[in-house]
Each structure stands twice: as structure tokens, then as C-alpha cells.
Amino acid sequence: MFARLDPARRADSVRSLGSTEFDVLVVGGGVVGAGAALDAASRGLSVALVEAHDWAAGTSSRSSKLVHGGLRYLEQLEFKLVREALKERGLLLRRLAPHLVRPVPFLFPLEKQWERAYVGAGVLLYDTMGGAGAVPMHRHLSRGRMAQVGPSLDVSKFAGAIRYYDAQMDDARLVLTLVRTAAQHGATVLSRARVTSLLRSGGRVSGARVSVDGSLIDVRARRVISATGVWTDSLNAMSPGRPPFHVRMSKGVHVLVDRSKIQLDGGLITRTEKSVLFVIPWGRHWIIGTTDTPYSGDPAAVTATSEDVSYILDHVNAVLRSPLSVDDVVGTYAGLRPLLDGASGDTAKLSREHAVAQPEPGFFVIAGGKYTTYRVMAADVVNSAVSGLGRAVAPSLTARLPLCGAVGYHELWADRARVAAESGLPTSTVERLLRRHGSAVSDVLALITQDPSLSADVAGYLAAEIVYAVTHEGALDLEDVLARRTRIAVEHLDQGASVADQVADLIAGPLGWSGAERDAAVLAYREYAEMAAR
């Protein structure tokens, strides 16, 4: 029913990569690249999508997990950006990915009573300017009501709060679902496929040379799109001449604490001197962040430092009655925002607008923007790329194209008690599966029907989900499974090293690993986890 990204399909994709001339080759498997591949494939174009590492391995799996308009951008008078993002939030909630994106209430504490009118006017505008009806309207709370909603908050410091709604998602799963939906529409998708150079013919870019499994493949394409985020400058360097723009990196760090550590119904947002502080519900945890600091190192080596963690804890403790300590932190992660370079030396003030450029004929680059507006960015770069293609191309269809797992989700959610009874799983487990897989949950449950032992728990996930990551979701190693198909790596301080053996035993068969390959994979992951935990 849904595209299976298994080892057999990967082998087919490798063969197709070298034997087909594609209309569009998209480089970069983050949210924008995956969105561009889906946009182009759904218009009837032949598409290849290549990613150097794993789907969403960079920025797109390390966000604040929010689908939002960006309340703080109203203060910066970025009205167009906020309106656009709120419209996209509504599309994701209602039509495109209701199984992956859901509303969440947030408290915005008010330090002084006079702020109520000012902040209230901004939140009213936020509620009405682009996403009216997608989430409930905001409400004003007294100090007493604020204490009821957030018993852990030190309400003596505040004059009350405003409660408004935004939305959250599992960022890595949304990207993966975009990739699978693109594959469902005929796209050739391949991770662990690194572009080493651009190909040219007749004075224009005509494809790219790609390194896959130790071999170099020349991929022919009439258009090449770079959607490589913080790696944009690296791909720009493959094109002669002056780059159309540069990307500046801003580091955002988040910490995870156990849900029991903070009593709060919903989330919280408050301003800091550099950015904003979010406290976001995330299953059995709270995600707390973020930072916004310039970063100039290796994008693949970004980590959360002890100073980053202290900064976040200091700011969250300023609003809590009982402070959190470093010992309460069960996980951390760090990501990079790709910001268009501008005159400002402060990354917190750089615009989140995106830009599309054509450095040379046949080669198109997109950069900037924010996660929530990925679909608009994807449509914009595909629109530019198909101009002059030589034939009529349909306009973008993705505003009305549900992603894999969306169709039938609401019906299954309403019938979740029956699904739980038939599967023998607790209703709470079925609810969690539906919010991760939507109507594709039937494929996960089918694995348990075939092998009941796959209902076993693995660090908060079913063993079936571990196997499914390889048989359907394109995972190729332990990191893919632990860091992105599940979020075990960010939910545990040991990055999931304690379950690496168990996970390796589950995926070795589907991946065709020998005993030696299985042992090597465990060793490699433990080394990765040790480095990531430093």
C-alpha cells in the first residue's frame, strides 16, 4: 500500500540512478529536499533524490519539533513570513499530515500587567492572520489560573499569562514520510549517496557524479536542485563564479528531562535576551530549548556543550518553583539553522526568508527559510527549475496532497480501541503508533501478527518498529534506527548504546548482515554514541 524503502528497493534505485536521464535531480535529504522531490514527482516529472547520509540526518531531525508561525517574528515585523507559516501549519494539521502534526497549548507568561494588552494584540493577530480555525483561539489567564495550568511555575514572578496554540511534530518522521510519499509517486530516492561533482554538457549543468557504496555513478538530469541547508556553500563551491548567496549557521541546543520533573498542562514559551525559551511536551519527556548562537565549525560535528546546557537550565529555572539540575537532563541534541547571510552580525536577527538562485544554467539552489514553510520553498525552487524545460508542467499539487499515512488516520483514531483489542496491545500504545505512522500502522501491526515476539519493548518502542525501520523506512544502520526512525538516541544520555545489541539482533536479518558485520555495527555505534555524549 505504501512505498517500501527496503534493501531490495535500494538496489533497484542504485541501478536506476545510472541508467536514467531524470528531469530533476534533487541533492539533499532534509525537509526542503524531500519536499522538492515530492513536489516535482507529483507533477509527473522523473525525479531522483540523493542524500549524503540519512534522511533528515542534519538540521531536519534536530529542530524544536514545532510547526509554527513564529510568534517572535511578529515583533520583527515579518508579517508575510508569519502569515505564510501559519497557512502551512493549517494545511499540515488538517490535510497533509494530521497523523504527524498536532495542536499543543502554550503559556506565554506576562511579567507586568501592562503587557497583557500588547502581547494579547500580537497573539490575536497570530490567531487570525493565516491559520484561523486550525487551532483553538488564545485565552487570557489570571495568575491564579496560570498556577492551576502550571503548578511547577513560580507564578509570583508573573502577572498572569496568555494561553495560545501552536503545533508540534516529530521532525525526522515528517521528512521520512515526505521521502516515502515521493517514492510512492515514482521518485528514485537514495540515501548514503554523496555528490562529488557536477556534470556539464553544452554549457549547462547536466547532472552530478554521485558516490554510492564505494562506486561513482554519473547521474544525468536536465535540472539539478541543491537543497542542502547548512551545506549549501559546499555545493556552491562546485559551481564556478561568485556564489549567489551564503548561508550562516546558527546553533540551537535542546535538552530533555523526564515529564515528571515539570507539572504543566501543555508547553511554555518565554523570551530570553538572545532568542526564546520553549518547554515542549514530548511523550515521556520535556524538550527545553533553545540557544541561538553563531557556529562556524564542521556542520556534521555540532554538539551541545556544558555551557549550552547551563544556559538553558538557567533560563528555565528562572520560571520554575523547583529548579532543575544537570542530573535531571536525560538527553541533549544540537542542530544548525541555515540562515541567509545578511548585514546583521547577530544570527538571532537574520531573516528566516528563503531565496532561490540559478548560479549557472541547469543548476538551482535554495536556502534559508524555516521548517514550517518547507512546502512553499519546495514549490518555489521546482517552479524555477521547470521553467524552460521544454514542455508544459503542472503547477504544484502539494497543498492538497496528503502524505503517506494521512488518509484513513482519523477513522483509525476513532476506532483505536478496536485496533488495540485486535492487536492485543494497550490502547495507549496504539495511540502512539497512530501518531507516528498514521494509517500505515497496519503494516507495523502485521509484523507482530507474523512474529508475536515483536511486541516486546525496546527502550519505549516496539521491537516491530525497529524491524519496520529497515523493512519499510530505509534505515541502513543502528544510527538510522536509534537517532531518527525512533528517537532513542536523543531520549537517553547513553544515546541508546545500552540497547545497541538488542537492536542489532532485530535488524541484522533484514539487512543481510553476517555475524561479523553485526558485531562491527554495534562497535561502530557505541563509538558514535560515546563521541556524541561528550
Coordinates of N, CA and C in Angstrom, one line a residue, residues 80-300:
K80 N 4.7 38.8 6.5 CA 4.5 37.9 5.4 C 5.0 36.5 5.8
L81 N 6.1 36.4 6.4 CA 6.6 35.1 6.8 C 5.7 34.4 7.8
V82 N 5.2 35.1 8.8 CA 4.3 34.6 9.8 C 3.0 34.1 9.2
R83 N 2.4 34.9 8.3 CA 1.2 34.5 7.6 C 1.4 33.3 6.8
E84 N 2.5 33.2 6.1 CA 2.7 32.1 5.2 C 2.9 30.8 6.1
A85 N 3.7 30.9 7.2 CA 3.9 29.8 8.0 C 2.6 29.3 8.7
L86 N 1.8 30.2 9.1 CA 0.5 29.8 9.7 C -0.4 29.1 8.7
K87 N -0.4 29.6 7.5 CA -1.2 28.9 6.5 C -0.7 27.4 6.3
E88 N 0.6 27.3 6.3 CA 1.2 26.0 6.1 C 0.9 25.1 7.3
R89 N 1.0 25.7 8.5 CA 0.6 24.9 9.7 C -0.8 24.4 9.6
G90 N -1.7 25.2 9.1 CA -3.1 24.7 8.9 C -3.2 23.6 7.9
L91 N -2.5 23.7 6.8 CA -2.5 22.6 5.9 C -2.0 21.3 6.4
L92 N -0.9 21.3 7.2 CA -0.4 20.1 7.8 C -1.3 19.5 8.8
L93 N -1.9 20.4 9.6 CA -2.8 19.9 10.7 C -4.1 19.3 10.1
R94 N -4.6 19.9 9.1 CA -5.9 19.5 8.6 C -5.9 18.5 7.5
R95 N -4.9 18.5 6.6 CA -5.0 17.7 5.4 C -3.7 16.9 5.1
L96 N -2.5 17.6 5.2 CA -1.3 16.9 4.7 C -0.8 15.8 5.6
A97 N -0.7 16.1 6.9 CA -0.1 15.2 7.9 C -0.8 15.3 9.2
P98 N -2.1 15.0 9.3 CA -2.7 15.1 10.6 C -2.2 14.0 11.6
H99 N -1.6 13.0 11.1 CA -1.1 11.9 12.0 C 0.3 12.3 12.6
L100 N 0.9 13.3 12.0 CA 2.3 13.6 12.4 C 2.3 15.0 13.1
V101 N 1.3 15.8 12.9 CA 1.3 17.2 13.4 C 0.0 17.4 14.2
R102 N 0.2 17.9 15.4 CA -1.0 18.1 16.3 C -0.9 19.4 17.1
P103 N -2.0 19.9 17.5 CA -2.0 21.2 18.2 C -1.5 21.0 19.7
V104 N -0.8 22.0 20.2 CA -0.3 22.0 21.6 C -0.6 23.4 22.2
P105 N -1.1 23.4 23.4 CA -1.3 24.7 24.0 C 0.0 25.2 24.6
F106 N 0.3 26.5 24.6 CA 1.4 27.1 25.2 C 1.1 28.2 26.1
L107 N 1.7 28.3 27.2 CA 1.6 29.5 28.1 C 2.7 30.5 27.7
F108 N 2.2 31.8 27.6 CA 3.1 32.9 27.4 C 3.0 33.8 28.7
P109 N 4.0 33.6 29.6 CA 3.9 34.4 30.9 C 4.0 35.9 30.7
L110 N 3.3 36.6 31.5 CA 3.3 38.1 31.4 C 4.0 38.6 32.7
E111 N 5.1 39.3 32.5 CA 5.8 39.8 33.7 C 5.1 41.0 34.3
K112 N 4.5 41.9 33.5 CA 3.8 43.1 34.0 C 2.4 43.1 33.5
Q113 N 1.5 43.7 34.2 CA 0.1 43.7 33.8 C -0.1 44.5 32.5
W114 N 0.7 45.5 32.3 CA 0.6 46.3 31.1 C 0.9 45.5 29.8
E115 N 1.7 44.4 30.0 CA 2.0 43.6 28.8 C 0.8 42.9 28.2
R116 N -0.3 42.7 29.0 CA -1.4 41.9 28.6 C -2.0 42.5 27.3
A117 N -2.2 43.8 27.2 CA -2.8 44.4 26.0 C -1.8 44.3 24.8
Y118 N -0.6 44.5 25.0 CA 0.4 44.5 24.0 C 0.6 43.1 23.4
V119 N 0.9 42.1 24.3 CA 1.1 40.7 23.9 C -0.2 40.1 23.4
G120 N -1.3 40.5 24.1 CA -2.6 40.0 23.6 C -3.0 40.4 22.2
A121 N -2.7 41.6 21.9 CA -2.9 42.1 20.5 C -2.1 41.3 19.5
G122 N -0.8 41.0 19.8 CA 0.0 40.2 18.9 C -0.5 38.8 18.8
V123 N -0.9 38.2 19.9 CA -1.4 36.8 19.8 C -2.8 36.7 19.1
L124 N -3.6 37.8 19.2 CA -4.8 37.8 18.4 C -4.5 37.9 16.9
L125 N -3.5 38.7 16.6 CA -3.1 38.8 15.2 C -2.6 37.4 14.7
Y126 N -1.9 36.8 15.6 CA -1.3 35.4 15.3 C -2.4 34.4 15.0
D127 N -3.5 34.5 15.8 CA -4.6 33.6 15.7 C -5.4 33.8 14.4
T128 N -5.4 35.0 13.9 CA -6.3 35.3 12.8 C -5.7 35.6 11.4
M129 N -4.4 35.8 11.4 CA -3.8 36.3 10.1 C -3.5 35.2 9.1
G130 N -3.4 34.0 9.5 CA -3.1 33.0 8.5 C -3.7 31.6 8.8
G131 N -3.9 31.3 10.0 CA -4.3 29.9 10.4 C -5.6 29.8 11.2
A132 N -6.5 30.8 11.0 CA -7.7 30.8 11.7 C -8.5 29.5 11.6
G133 N -8.9 29.0 12.8 CA -9.7 27.8 12.8 C -8.9 26.5 12.8
A134 N -7.6 26.5 12.5 CA -6.8 25.3 12.6 C -6.5 24.9 14.0
V135 N -6.4 25.8 14.9 CA -6.2 25.6 16.3 C -7.1 26.4 17.1
P136 N -7.4 26.1 18.4 CA -8.3 27.0 19.2 C -7.7 28.4 19.4
M137 N -8.6 29.3 19.7 CA -8.2 30.7 19.9 C -7.5 30.8 21.3
H138 N -6.7 31.9 21.4 CA -6.0 32.1 22.7 C -6.9 32.5 23.8
R139 N -6.5 32.4 25.0 CA -7.2 32.8 26.2 C -6.3 33.6 27.2
H140 N -6.8 34.6 27.9 CA -6.1 35.3 28.9 C -6.3 34.5 30.2
L141 N -5.2 34.3 31.0 CA -5.2 33.7 32.2 C -4.8 34.6 33.4
S142 N -5.5 34.6 34.5 CA -5.1 35.3 35.7 C -3.9 34.5 36.3
R143 N -3.3 35.1 37.3 CA -2.2 34.5 38.0 C -2.6 33.2 38.6
G144 N -3.8 33.2 39.2 CA -4.4 32.0 39.8 C -4.6 30.9 38.8
R145 N -5.2 31.2 37.7 CA -5.5 30.2 36.7 C -4.2 29.7 36.1
M146 N -3.2 30.6 36.0 CA -1.8 30.2 35.5 C -1.2 29.1 36.4
A147 N -1.4 29.3 37.7 CA -0.9 28.4 38.7 C -1.6 27.0 38.6
Q148 N -2.9 27.0 38.2 CA -3.6 25.8 38.0 C -3.1 25.0 36.8
V149 N -2.8 25.8 35.7 CA -2.3 25.1 34.5 C -0.9 24.7 34.6
G150 N -0.1 25.4 35.4 CA 1.3 25.1 35.5 C 1.7 25.1 37.0
P151 N 1.4 24.1 37.7 CA 1.7 24.0 39.2 C 3.2 24.2 39.4
S152 N 4.1 23.8 38.5 CA 5.5 23.9 38.7 C 6.1 25.3 38.5
L153 N 5.2 26.2 37.9 CA 5.7 27.6 37.6 C 5.7 28.5 38.8
D154 N 6.7 29.3 38.9 CA 6.8 30.3 40.0 C 5.9 31.5 39.6
V155 N 4.6 31.4 39.8 CA 3.7 32.4 39.4 C 3.9 33.8 40.1
S156 N 4.6 33.8 41.2 CA 4.8 35.0 42.0 C 5.6 36.0 41.1
K157 N 6.3 35.5 40.1 CA 7.1 36.4 39.2 C 6.3 37.0 38.1
F158 N 5.0 36.6 38.0 CA 4.2 37.0 36.8 C 2.9 37.6 37.1
A159 N 2.4 38.3 36.2 CA 1.0 38.9 36.4 C -0.1 38.1 35.7
G160 N 0.3 36.9 35.3 CA -0.7 36.0 34.6 C 0.0 35.5 33.3
A161 N -0.9 35.1 32.4 CA -0.3 34.5 31.2 C -1.4 34.6 30.1
I162 N -0.9 34.3 28.9 CA -1.8 34.1 27.7 C -1.6 32.7 27.2
R163 N -2.7 32.0 27.1 CA -2.5 30.6 26.6 C -3.0 30.6 25.1
Y164 N -2.1 30.2 24.2 CA -2.4 30.1 22.8 C -1.9 28.8 22.3
Y165 N -2.2 28.5 21.0 CA -1.9 27.2 20.5 C -1.0 27.3 19.3
D166 N -0.1 26.3 19.2 CA 0.7 26.1 18.0 C 0.7 24.6 17.7
A167 N 1.6 24.1 17.0 CA 1.6 22.6 16.7 C 3.0 22.1 16.8
Q168 N 3.0 20.7 17.0 CA 4.3 20.1 17.1 C 4.3 18.8 16.2
M169 N 5.5 18.3 15.9 CA 5.6 17.1 15.1 C 7.0 16.4 15.5
D170 N 7.1 15.2 15.0 CA 8.4 14.5 15.0 C 9.1 14.9 13.7
D171 N 10.1 15.8 13.7 CA 10.7 16.3 12.5 C 11.3 15.3 11.6
A172 N 12.0 14.3 12.2 CA 12.6 13.3 11.3 C 11.6 12.4 10.7
R173 N 10.5 12.1 11.4 CA 9.4 11.3 10.8 C 8.7 12.0 9.6
L174 N 8.5 13.3 9.8 CA 7.9 14.1 8.7 C 8.7 14.1 7.5
V175 N 10.1 14.2 7.6 CA 10.9 14.1 6.4 C 10.9 12.7 5.8
L176 N 11.0 11.7 6.6 CA 10.9 10.3 6.1 C 9.6 10.1 5.4
T177 N 8.5 10.6 5.9 CA 7.2 10.5 5.3 C 7.1 11.2 3.9
L178 N 7.8 12.4 3.8 CA 7.9 13.1 2.6 C 8.6 12.2 1.5
V179 N 9.7 11.6 2.0 CA 10.6 10.8 1.1 C 9.7 9.6 0.6
R180 N 9.0 8.9 1.5 CA 8.2 7.8 1.1 C 7.1 8.2 0.2
T181 N 6.5 9.3 0.4 CA 5.4 9.8 -0.5 C 6.0 10.1 -1.8
A182 N 7.2 10.7 -1.9 CA 7.8 11.0 -3.2 C 8.1 9.7 -3.9
A183 N 8.6 8.7 -3.2 CA 8.8 7.4 -3.8 C 7.5 6.7 -4.3
Q184 N 6.4 7.0 -3.5 CA 5.1 6.5 -3.9 C 4.7 7.1 -5.3
H185 N 5.2 8.3 -5.5 CA 4.8 9.0 -6.8 C 5.9 8.8 -7.9
G186 N 6.8 7.8 -7.6 CA 7.7 7.4 -8.7 C 9.1 7.9 -8.6
A187 N 9.4 8.7 -7.5 CA 10.8 9.2 -7.4 C 11.8 8.1 -7.0
T188 N 13.0 8.2 -7.6 CA 14.1 7.3 -7.2 C 14.7 8.0 -6.0
V189 N 14.7 7.4 -4.8 CA 15.3 8.0 -3.6 C 16.4 7.1 -3.1
L190 N 17.5 7.8 -2.7 CA 18.7 7.0 -2.3 C 19.5 7.8 -1.3
S191 N 19.6 7.2 -0.1 CA 20.4 7.8 1.0 C 21.8 7.2 0.8
R192 N 22.8 7.7 1.6 CA 24.2 7.3 1.5 C 24.7 7.4 0.1
A193 N 24.3 8.5 -0.5 CA 24.7 8.8 -1.9 C 25.2 10.3 -2.0
R194 N 26.5 10.4 -2.0 CA 27.1 11.8 -1.9 C 27.5 12.3 -3.2
V195 N 27.1 13.5 -3.5 CA 27.5 14.2 -4.8 C 29.0 14.7 -4.6
T196 N 29.8 14.3 -5.6 CA 31.2 14.7 -5.5 C 31.5 15.8 -6.5
S197 N 30.7 15.9 -7.6 CA 31.0 17.0 -8.5 C 29.7 17.1 -9.4
L198 N 29.6 18.2 -10.1 CA 28.5 18.5 -11.1 C 29.0 18.1 -12.5
L199 N 28.1 17.6 -13.3 CA 28.4 17.2 -14.6 C 27.9 18.4 -15.5
R200 N 28.6 18.6 -16.7 CA 28.2 19.6 -17.6 C 28.2 19.1 -19.0
S201 N 27.3 19.7 -19.8 CA 27.3 19.4 -21.2 C 26.6 20.5 -21.9
G202 N 27.2 21.0 -23.0 CA 26.7 22.1 -23.8 C 26.5 23.4 -23.0
G203 N 27.5 23.6 -22.1 CA 27.4 24.9 -21.4 C 26.5 25.0 -20.2
R204 N 25.9 23.8 -19.8 CA 25.0 23.8 -18.7 C 25.2 22.6 -17.8
V205 N 24.7 22.7 -16.6 CA 24.8 21.5 -15.7 C 23.9 20.4 -16.2
S206 N 24.4 19.2 -16.3 CA 23.6 18.1 -16.9 C 23.5 16.9 -16.0
G207 N 23.8 17.1 -14.7 CA 23.7 16.0 -13.7 C 24.8 16.2 -12.7
A208 N 25.1 15.1 -12.0 CA 26.1 15.1 -10.9 C 26.7 13.7 -10.8
R209 N 28.0 13.7 -10.4 CA 28.7 12.4 -10.1 C 28.4 12.1 -8.6
V210 N 27.9 10.9 -8.4 CA 27.5 10.5 -7.0 C 28.2 9.3 -6.6
S211 N 28.7 9.3 -5.3 CA 29.4 8.2 -4.7 C 28.4 7.4 -3.9
V212 N 28.2 6.1 -4.3 CA 27.3 5.2 -3.7 C 27.9 3.9 -3.4
D213 N 28.0 3.5 -2.2 CA 28.5 2.1 -1.8 C 29.9 1.9 -2.4
G214 N 30.7 2.9 -2.4 CA 32.1 2.7 -2.9 C 32.3 2.9 -4.4
S215 N 31.2 3.1 -5.2 CA 31.2 3.3 -6.6 C 30.8 4.7 -7.0
L216 N 31.3 5.2 -8.1 CA 30.9 6.5 -8.6 C 30.0 6.3 -9.8
I217 N 28.8 7.0 -9.7 CA 27.8 6.9 -10.7 C 27.5 8.3 -11.3
D218 N 27.5 8.4 -12.6 CA 27.2 9.6 -13.3 C 25.7 9.7 -13.4
V219 N 25.0 10.6 -12.8 CA 23.6 10.7 -12.8 C 23.2 11.9 -13.8
R220 N 22.5 11.5 -14.8 CA 22.1 12.5 -15.8 C 20.8 13.1 -15.4
A221 N 20.7 14.5 -15.5 CA 19.5 15.2 -15.2 C 19.4 16.5 -15.9
R222 N 18.2 16.8 -16.3 CA 18.1 18.1 -17.1 C 18.1 19.3 -16.1
R223 N 17.8 19.1 -14.9 CA 17.9 20.1 -13.9 C 18.5 19.5 -12.6
V224 N 19.3 20.2 -11.9 CA 19.9 19.8 -10.6 C 19.5 20.9 -9.6
I225 N 18.9 20.4 -8.5 CA 18.5 21.3 -7.4 C 19.3 21.0 -6.2
S226 N 19.9 22.1 -5.6 CA 20.6 21.9 -4.4 C 19.7 22.4 -3.2
A227 N 19.4 21.5 -2.3 CA 18.6 21.8 -1.1 C 19.4 21.3 0.1
T228 N 20.6 21.8 0.3 CA 21.5 21.2 1.2 C 21.7 21.9 2.5
G229 N 20.8 22.9 2.8 CA 20.8 23.6 4.1 C 22.2 24.2 4.4
V230 N 22.7 23.8 5.6 CA 23.9 24.3 6.1 C 25.1 23.9 5.2
W231 N 24.9 22.9 4.3 CA 26.0 22.5 3.4 C 25.9 23.2 2.1
T232 N 25.1 24.3 2.0 CA 24.8 25.0 0.7 C 26.1 25.5 0.1
D233 N 27.0 26.1 0.9 CA 28.2 26.7 0.4 C 29.1 25.6 -0.2
S234 N 29.1 24.4 0.4 CA 29.9 23.3 -0.1 C 29.5 22.9 -1.5
L235 N 28.2 22.9 -1.8 CA 27.8 22.5 -3.1 C 27.9 23.7 -4.1
N236 N 27.8 24.9 -3.6 CA 28.0 26.1 -4.4 C 29.4 26.2 -4.9
A237 N 30.4 25.6 -4.1 CA 31.8 25.6 -4.5 C 32.0 24.8 -5.7
M238 N 31.1 23.9 -6.0 CA 31.3 23.0 -7.2 C 30.9 23.8 -8.5
S239 N 30.3 25.0 -8.3 CA 29.9 25.8 -9.5 C 30.8 27.0 -9.6
P240 N 31.3 27.3 -10.8 CA 32.3 28.4 -11.0 C 31.6 29.7 -10.8
G241 N 32.4 30.7 -10.5 CA 31.8 32.1 -10.3 C 31.4 32.4 -8.9
R242 N 30.9 33.6 -8.7 CA 30.6 34.0 -7.4 C 29.3 33.4 -6.9
P243 N 29.2 32.8 -5.7 CA 28.0 32.2 -5.2 C 26.9 33.3 -5.1
P244 N 25.6 32.9 -5.4 CA 24.5 33.8 -5.3 C 24.2 34.3 -3.9
F245 N 24.6 33.5 -2.9 CA 24.4 33.9 -1.5 C 25.2 33.0 -0.7
H246 N 25.3 33.3 0.6 CA 26.0 32.5 1.6 C 25.0 32.1 2.7
V247 N 25.3 31.0 3.3 CA 24.5 30.6 4.5 C 25.3 30.7 5.7
R248 N 24.7 31.4 6.7 CA 25.4 31.4 8.0 C 24.7 30.5 9.0
M249 N 25.5 29.8 9.8 CA 24.9 28.7 10.6 C 24.7 29.3 12.0
S250 N 23.6 28.9 12.6 CA 23.2 29.3 14.0 C 22.9 28.0 14.7
K251 N 23.5 27.8 15.9 CA 23.4 26.6 16.6 C 22.2 26.7 17.6
G252 N 21.4 25.7 17.6 CA 20.3 25.6 18.5 C 20.4 24.3 19.3
V253 N 20.4 24.4 20.6 CA 20.6 23.3 21.5 C 19.3 23.0 22.3
H254 N 19.0 21.8 22.5 CA 17.8 21.4 23.3 C 18.3 20.4 24.3
V255 N 17.6 20.4 25.5 CA 17.8 19.3 26.5 C 16.5 18.6 26.7
L256 N 16.5 17.4 27.2 CA 15.3 16.6 27.5 C 15.4 16.2 29.0
V257 N 14.3 16.4 29.7 CA 14.1 16.0 31.0 C 12.8 15.1 31.2
D258 N 12.8 14.3 32.2 CA 11.6 13.4 32.4 C 10.4 14.3 32.6
R259 N 9.2 13.8 32.1 CA 8.0 14.5 32.1 C 7.6 14.8 33.6
S260 N 8.0 13.9 34.5 CA 7.6 14.1 35.9 C 8.3 15.3 36.6
K261 N 9.3 15.9 36.0 CA 10.0 16.9 36.6 C 9.3 18.3 36.5
I262 N 8.4 18.4 35.6 CA 7.6 19.7 35.5 C 6.2 19.4 35.4
Q263 N 5.4 20.0 36.3 CA 3.9 19.9 36.2 C 3.4 21.1 35.4
L264 N 2.9 20.8 34.2 CA 2.5 21.8 33.3 C 1.6 21.2 32.2
D265 N 0.4 21.8 32.1 CA -0.6 21.3 31.0 C -0.3 22.0 29.7
G266 N 0.5 21.3 28.8 CA 0.9 21.9 27.6 C 2.3 22.4 27.7
G267 N 2.6 23.4 26.8 CA 4.0 23.9 26.8 C 4.1 25.3 27.3
L268 N 5.3 25.9 27.2 CA 5.6 27.2 27.7 C 6.5 27.9 26.8
I269 N 6.4 29.2 26.5 CA 7.3 30.0 25.8 C 7.5 31.3 26.5
T270 N 8.8 31.7 26.5 CA 9.1 33.0 27.1 C 10.3 33.5 26.4
R271 N 10.5 34.8 26.5 CA 11.6 35.5 25.8 C 12.9 35.4 26.6
T272 N 14.0 35.3 25.9 CA 15.3 35.4 26.5 C 16.0 36.6 25.9
E273 N 17.2 36.9 26.4 CA 18.0 38.0 25.8 C 18.4 37.7 24.4
K274 N 18.5 36.4 24.0 CA 19.0 36.1 22.7 C 18.0 35.5 21.8
S275 N 17.0 34.8 22.3 CA 16.1 34.1 21.5 C 14.8 33.9 22.3
V276 N 14.3 32.7 22.3 CA 13.1 32.3 23.1 C 13.4 31.0 23.8
L277 N 12.7 30.8 24.9 CA 12.8 29.6 25.6 C 11.5 28.8 25.5
F278 N 11.6 27.6 25.0 CA 10.4 26.7 24.8 C 10.5 25.6 25.9
V279 N 9.4 25.2 26.5 CA 9.3 24.0 27.2 C 8.1 23.2 26.5
I280 N 8.5 22.1 25.9 CA 7.6 21.5 24.9 C 7.3 20.0 25.4
P281 N 6.1 19.6 25.5 CA 5.8 18.2 25.8 C 6.2 17.3 24.7
W282 N 6.9 16.2 25.1 CA 7.4 15.2 24.1 C 7.3 13.8 24.6
G283 N 6.1 13.2 24.5 CA 6.0 11.9 25.0 C 6.2 11.8 26.5
R284 N 7.2 11.0 26.9 CA 7.5 10.9 28.3 C 8.5 11.9 28.8
H285 N 8.8 12.9 27.9 CA 9.8 13.9 28.2 C 9.3 15.3 28.0
W286 N 10.1 16.3 28.5 CA 10.0 17.7 28.1 C 11.2 18.0 27.2
I287 N 11.0 18.7 26.1 CA 12.1 19.3 25.3 C 12.2 20.7 25.8
I288 N 13.4 21.1 26.2 CA 13.6 22.5 26.7 C 14.7 23.1 25.8
G289 N 14.5 24.3 25.3 CA 15.5 25.0 24.4 C 14.9 26.3 24.0
T290 N 15.6 27.1 23.3 CA 16.8 26.7 22.6 C 17.8 27.8 22.7
T291 N 19.0 27.6 22.1 CA 20.0 28.6 22.0 C 20.0 29.2 20.6
D292 N 20.7 30.3 20.4 CA 20.7 30.9 19.0 C 22.1 31.6 19.0
T293 N 23.1 30.8 18.7 CA 24.5 31.3 18.7 C 25.2 31.0 17.4
P294 N 26.1 31.9 16.9 CA 26.8 31.6 15.6 C 27.7 30.4 15.8
Y295 N 27.8 29.7 14.6 CA 28.6 28.4 14.6 C 29.4 28.4 13.3
S296 N 30.7 28.1 13.4 CA 31.5 28.1 12.2 C 32.3 26.8 12.0
G297 N 32.0 25.8 12.8 CA 32.7 24.5 12.7 C 32.1 23.6 11.7
D298 N 32.5 22.4 11.8 CA 32.0 21.3 10.9 C 30.5 21.1 11.2
P299 N 29.7 21.2 10.2 CA 28.2 21.0 10.4 C 27.9 19.6 10.9
A300 N 28.7 18.7 10.6 CA 28.5 17.3 11.0 C 28.9 17.0 12.4

